[in-house]
PDB file of C-alpha atoms in Angstrom:
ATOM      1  CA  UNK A 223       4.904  -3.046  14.872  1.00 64.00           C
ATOM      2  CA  UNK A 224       6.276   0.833  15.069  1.00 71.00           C
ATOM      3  CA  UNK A 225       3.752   1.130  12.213  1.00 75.00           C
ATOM      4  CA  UNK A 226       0.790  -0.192  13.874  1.00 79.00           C
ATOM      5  CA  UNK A 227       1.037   2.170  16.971  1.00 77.00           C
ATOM      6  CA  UNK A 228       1.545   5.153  14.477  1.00 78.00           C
ATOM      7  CA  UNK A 229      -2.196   4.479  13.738  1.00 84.00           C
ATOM      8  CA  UNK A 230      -3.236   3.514  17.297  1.00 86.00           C
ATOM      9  CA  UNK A 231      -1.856   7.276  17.908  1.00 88.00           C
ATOM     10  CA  UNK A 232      -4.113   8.761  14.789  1.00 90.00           C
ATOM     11  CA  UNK A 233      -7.408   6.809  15.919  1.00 91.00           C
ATOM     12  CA  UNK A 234     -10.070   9.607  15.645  1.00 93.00           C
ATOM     13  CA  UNK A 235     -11.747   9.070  19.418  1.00 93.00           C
ATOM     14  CA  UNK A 236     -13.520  12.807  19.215  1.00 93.00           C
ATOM     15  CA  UNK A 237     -15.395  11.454  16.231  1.00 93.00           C
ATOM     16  CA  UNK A 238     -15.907   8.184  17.595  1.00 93.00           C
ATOM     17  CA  UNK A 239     -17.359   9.623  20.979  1.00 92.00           C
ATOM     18  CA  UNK A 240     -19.430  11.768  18.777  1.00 89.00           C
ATOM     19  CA  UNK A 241     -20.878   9.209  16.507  1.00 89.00           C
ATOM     20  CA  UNK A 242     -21.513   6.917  19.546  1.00 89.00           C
ATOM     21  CA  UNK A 243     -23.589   9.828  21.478  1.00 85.00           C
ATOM     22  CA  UNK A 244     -25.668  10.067  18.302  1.00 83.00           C
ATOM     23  CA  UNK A 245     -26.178   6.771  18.350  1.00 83.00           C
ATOM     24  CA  UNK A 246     -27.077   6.870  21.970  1.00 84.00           C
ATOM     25  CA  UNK A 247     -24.685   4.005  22.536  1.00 86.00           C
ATOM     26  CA  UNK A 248     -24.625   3.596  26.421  1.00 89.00           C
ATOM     27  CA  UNK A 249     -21.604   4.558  28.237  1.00 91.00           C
ATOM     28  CA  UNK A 250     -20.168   6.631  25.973  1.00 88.00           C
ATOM     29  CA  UNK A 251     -18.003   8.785  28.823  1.00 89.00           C
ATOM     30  CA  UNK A 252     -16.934   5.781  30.043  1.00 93.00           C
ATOM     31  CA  UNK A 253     -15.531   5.146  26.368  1.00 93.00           C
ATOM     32  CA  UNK A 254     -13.466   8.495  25.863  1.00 92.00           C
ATOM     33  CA  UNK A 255     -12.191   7.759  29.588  1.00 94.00           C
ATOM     34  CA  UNK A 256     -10.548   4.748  29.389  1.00 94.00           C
ATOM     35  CA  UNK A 257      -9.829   6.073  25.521  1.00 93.00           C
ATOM     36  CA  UNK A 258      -8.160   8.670  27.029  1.00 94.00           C
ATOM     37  CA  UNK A 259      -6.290   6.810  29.348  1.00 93.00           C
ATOM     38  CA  UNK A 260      -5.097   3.859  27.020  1.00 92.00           C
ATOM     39  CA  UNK A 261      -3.623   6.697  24.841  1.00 91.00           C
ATOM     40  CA  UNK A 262      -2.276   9.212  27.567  1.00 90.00           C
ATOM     41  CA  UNK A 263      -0.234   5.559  28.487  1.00 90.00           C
ATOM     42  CA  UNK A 264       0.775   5.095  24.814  1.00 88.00           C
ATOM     43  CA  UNK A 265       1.646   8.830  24.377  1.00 86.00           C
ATOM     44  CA  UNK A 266       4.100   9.206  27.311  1.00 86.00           C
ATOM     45  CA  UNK A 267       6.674   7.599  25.071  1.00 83.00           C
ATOM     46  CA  UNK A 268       6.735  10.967  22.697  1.00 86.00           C
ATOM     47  CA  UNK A 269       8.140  13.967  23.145  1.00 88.00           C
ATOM     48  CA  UNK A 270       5.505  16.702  23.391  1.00 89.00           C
ATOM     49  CA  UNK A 271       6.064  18.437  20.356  1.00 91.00           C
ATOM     50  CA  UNK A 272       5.217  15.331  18.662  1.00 89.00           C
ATOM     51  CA  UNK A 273       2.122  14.446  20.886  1.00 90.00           C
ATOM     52  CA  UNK A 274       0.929  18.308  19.940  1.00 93.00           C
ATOM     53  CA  UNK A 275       1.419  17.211  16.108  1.00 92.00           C
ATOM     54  CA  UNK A 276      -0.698  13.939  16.890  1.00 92.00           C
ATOM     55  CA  UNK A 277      -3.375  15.501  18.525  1.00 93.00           C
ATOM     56  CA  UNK A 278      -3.766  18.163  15.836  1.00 95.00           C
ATOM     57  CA  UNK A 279      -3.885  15.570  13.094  1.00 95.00           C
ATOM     58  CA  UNK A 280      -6.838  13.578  15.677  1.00 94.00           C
ATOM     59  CA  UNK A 281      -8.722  16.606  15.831  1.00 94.00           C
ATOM     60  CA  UNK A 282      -8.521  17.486  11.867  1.00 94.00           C
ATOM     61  CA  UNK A 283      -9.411  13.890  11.282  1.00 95.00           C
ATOM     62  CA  UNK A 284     -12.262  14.025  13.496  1.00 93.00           C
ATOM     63  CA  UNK A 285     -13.978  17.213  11.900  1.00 91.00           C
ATOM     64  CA  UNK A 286     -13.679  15.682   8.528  1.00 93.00           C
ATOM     65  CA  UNK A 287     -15.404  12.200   9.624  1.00 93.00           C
ATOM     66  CA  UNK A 288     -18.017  14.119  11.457  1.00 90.00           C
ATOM     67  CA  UNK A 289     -18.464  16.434   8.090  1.00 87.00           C
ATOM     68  CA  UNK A 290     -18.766  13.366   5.775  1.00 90.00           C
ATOM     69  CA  UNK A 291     -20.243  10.505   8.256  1.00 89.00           C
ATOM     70  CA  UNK A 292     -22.723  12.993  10.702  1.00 83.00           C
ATOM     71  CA  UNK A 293     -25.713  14.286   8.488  1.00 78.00           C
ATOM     72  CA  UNK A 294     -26.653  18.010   8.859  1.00 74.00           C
ATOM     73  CA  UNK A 295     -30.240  17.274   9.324  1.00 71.00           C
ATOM     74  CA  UNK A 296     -30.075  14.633  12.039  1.00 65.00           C
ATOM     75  CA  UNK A 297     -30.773  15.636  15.478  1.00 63.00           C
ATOM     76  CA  UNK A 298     -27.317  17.276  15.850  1.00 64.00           C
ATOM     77  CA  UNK A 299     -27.539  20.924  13.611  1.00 69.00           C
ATOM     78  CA  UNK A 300     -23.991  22.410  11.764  1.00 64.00           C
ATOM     79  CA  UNK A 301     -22.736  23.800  14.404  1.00 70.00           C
ATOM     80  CA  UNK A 302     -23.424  21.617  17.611  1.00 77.00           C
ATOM     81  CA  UNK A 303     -21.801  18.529  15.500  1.00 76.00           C
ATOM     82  CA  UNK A 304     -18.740  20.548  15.030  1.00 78.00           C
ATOM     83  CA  UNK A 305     -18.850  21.859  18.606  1.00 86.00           C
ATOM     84  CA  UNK A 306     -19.047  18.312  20.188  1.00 86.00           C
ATOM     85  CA  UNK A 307     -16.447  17.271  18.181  1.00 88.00           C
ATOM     86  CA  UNK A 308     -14.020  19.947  19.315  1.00 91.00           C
ATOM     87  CA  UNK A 309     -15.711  19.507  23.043  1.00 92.00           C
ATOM     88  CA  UNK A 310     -14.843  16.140  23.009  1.00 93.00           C
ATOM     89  CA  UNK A 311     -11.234  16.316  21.869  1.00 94.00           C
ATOM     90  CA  UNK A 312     -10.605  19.008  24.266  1.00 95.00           C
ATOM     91  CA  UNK A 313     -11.553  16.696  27.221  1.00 94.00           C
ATOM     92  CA  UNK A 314      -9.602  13.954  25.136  1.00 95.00           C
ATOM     93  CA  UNK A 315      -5.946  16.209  24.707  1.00 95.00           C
ATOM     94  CA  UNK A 316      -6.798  17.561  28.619  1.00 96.00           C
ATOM     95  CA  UNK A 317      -6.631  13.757  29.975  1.00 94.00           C
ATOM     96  CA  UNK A 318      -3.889  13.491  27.902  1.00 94.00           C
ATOM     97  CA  UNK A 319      -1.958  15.547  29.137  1.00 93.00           C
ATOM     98  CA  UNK A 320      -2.986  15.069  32.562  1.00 94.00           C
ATOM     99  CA  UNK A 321      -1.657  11.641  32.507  1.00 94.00           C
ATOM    100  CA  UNK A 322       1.758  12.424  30.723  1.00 90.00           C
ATOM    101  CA  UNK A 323       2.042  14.913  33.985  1.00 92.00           C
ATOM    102  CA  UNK A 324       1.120  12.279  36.689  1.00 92.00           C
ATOM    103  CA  UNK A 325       3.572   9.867  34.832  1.00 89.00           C
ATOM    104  CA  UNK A 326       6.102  11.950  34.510  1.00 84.00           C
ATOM    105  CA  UNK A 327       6.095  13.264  38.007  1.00 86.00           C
ATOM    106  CA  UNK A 328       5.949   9.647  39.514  1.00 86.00           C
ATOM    107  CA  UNK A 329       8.944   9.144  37.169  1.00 82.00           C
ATOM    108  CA  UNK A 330      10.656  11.815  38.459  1.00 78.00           C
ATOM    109  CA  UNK A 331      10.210  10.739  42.158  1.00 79.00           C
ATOM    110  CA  UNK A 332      11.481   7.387  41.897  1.00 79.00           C
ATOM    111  CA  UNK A 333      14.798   8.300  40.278  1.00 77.00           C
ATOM    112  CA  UNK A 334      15.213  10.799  42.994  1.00 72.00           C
ATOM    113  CA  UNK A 335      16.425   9.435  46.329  1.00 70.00           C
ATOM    114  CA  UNK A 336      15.510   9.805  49.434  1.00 67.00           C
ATOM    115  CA  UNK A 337      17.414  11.700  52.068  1.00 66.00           C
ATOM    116  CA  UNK A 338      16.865  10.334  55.768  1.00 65.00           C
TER     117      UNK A 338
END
C-alpha cells in the first residue's frame, strides 16, 4: 500500500495537463485543480523537505515525457512546450502548498483552545 502512494506522489500532472491542452481535451484546468487538490490532501502527510524532493522529481519527470512524448513540430514550438510544462507545475507546487498551509492552520486552531 505505502508503495502505491509513493507513485500516486510521482504522477507527472504538469505533463499530463500539457499533453491534454494539446490534445484540446476539454476542461483541462478543471483537471490540474482537483489534481492539485487530491495531491495537496495526500501531501500534507510529508514533511516539507520531502514534498520539495517530490515535486522536483514531478517536474524532472514531466520535462522528460514532454521531450520524448510532445513532438517539436506540432503546434507547440521547443520552447513554449517546455515553458507550459514548467507553467503548469508552478501552478501545480503553488496549490500545493497552498493547501498544506490552509490544513495546517485549521490544524493548528483546533488543538488550540479557546479562552472565554
Amino acid at each position: 500500500m505505502k508503495k502505491a502512494i509513493y507513485l500516486i506522489y510521482l504522477l507527472p500532472i504538469p505533463f499530463f495537463t500539457t499533453w491534454f491542452d494539446l490534445n484540446r481535451v476539454p476542461y483541462t484546468s478543471y483537471f490540474l485543480f482537483f489534481a492539485t487538490f487530491i495531491m495537496g490532501l495526500l501531501l500534507v502527510q510529508l514533511k516539507m523537505n520531502h514534498v520539495l524532493i517530490v515535486n522536483v522529481l514531478v517536474l524532472l519527470l514531466s520535462i522528460i515525457l514532454v521531450k520524448i512524448f510532445i513532438p517539436e513540430n506540432g503546434p507547440y514550438k521547443l520552447i513554449e512546450r517546455n515553458i507550459s510544462s514548467i507553467f503548469y507545475f508552478i501552478l501545480y507546487f503553488l496549490g500545493q502548498l497552498i493547501i498544506r498551509f490552509i490544513l495546517h492552520v485549521v490544524a493548528i486552531n483546533k488543538s488550540v483552545s479557546k479562552v472565554e
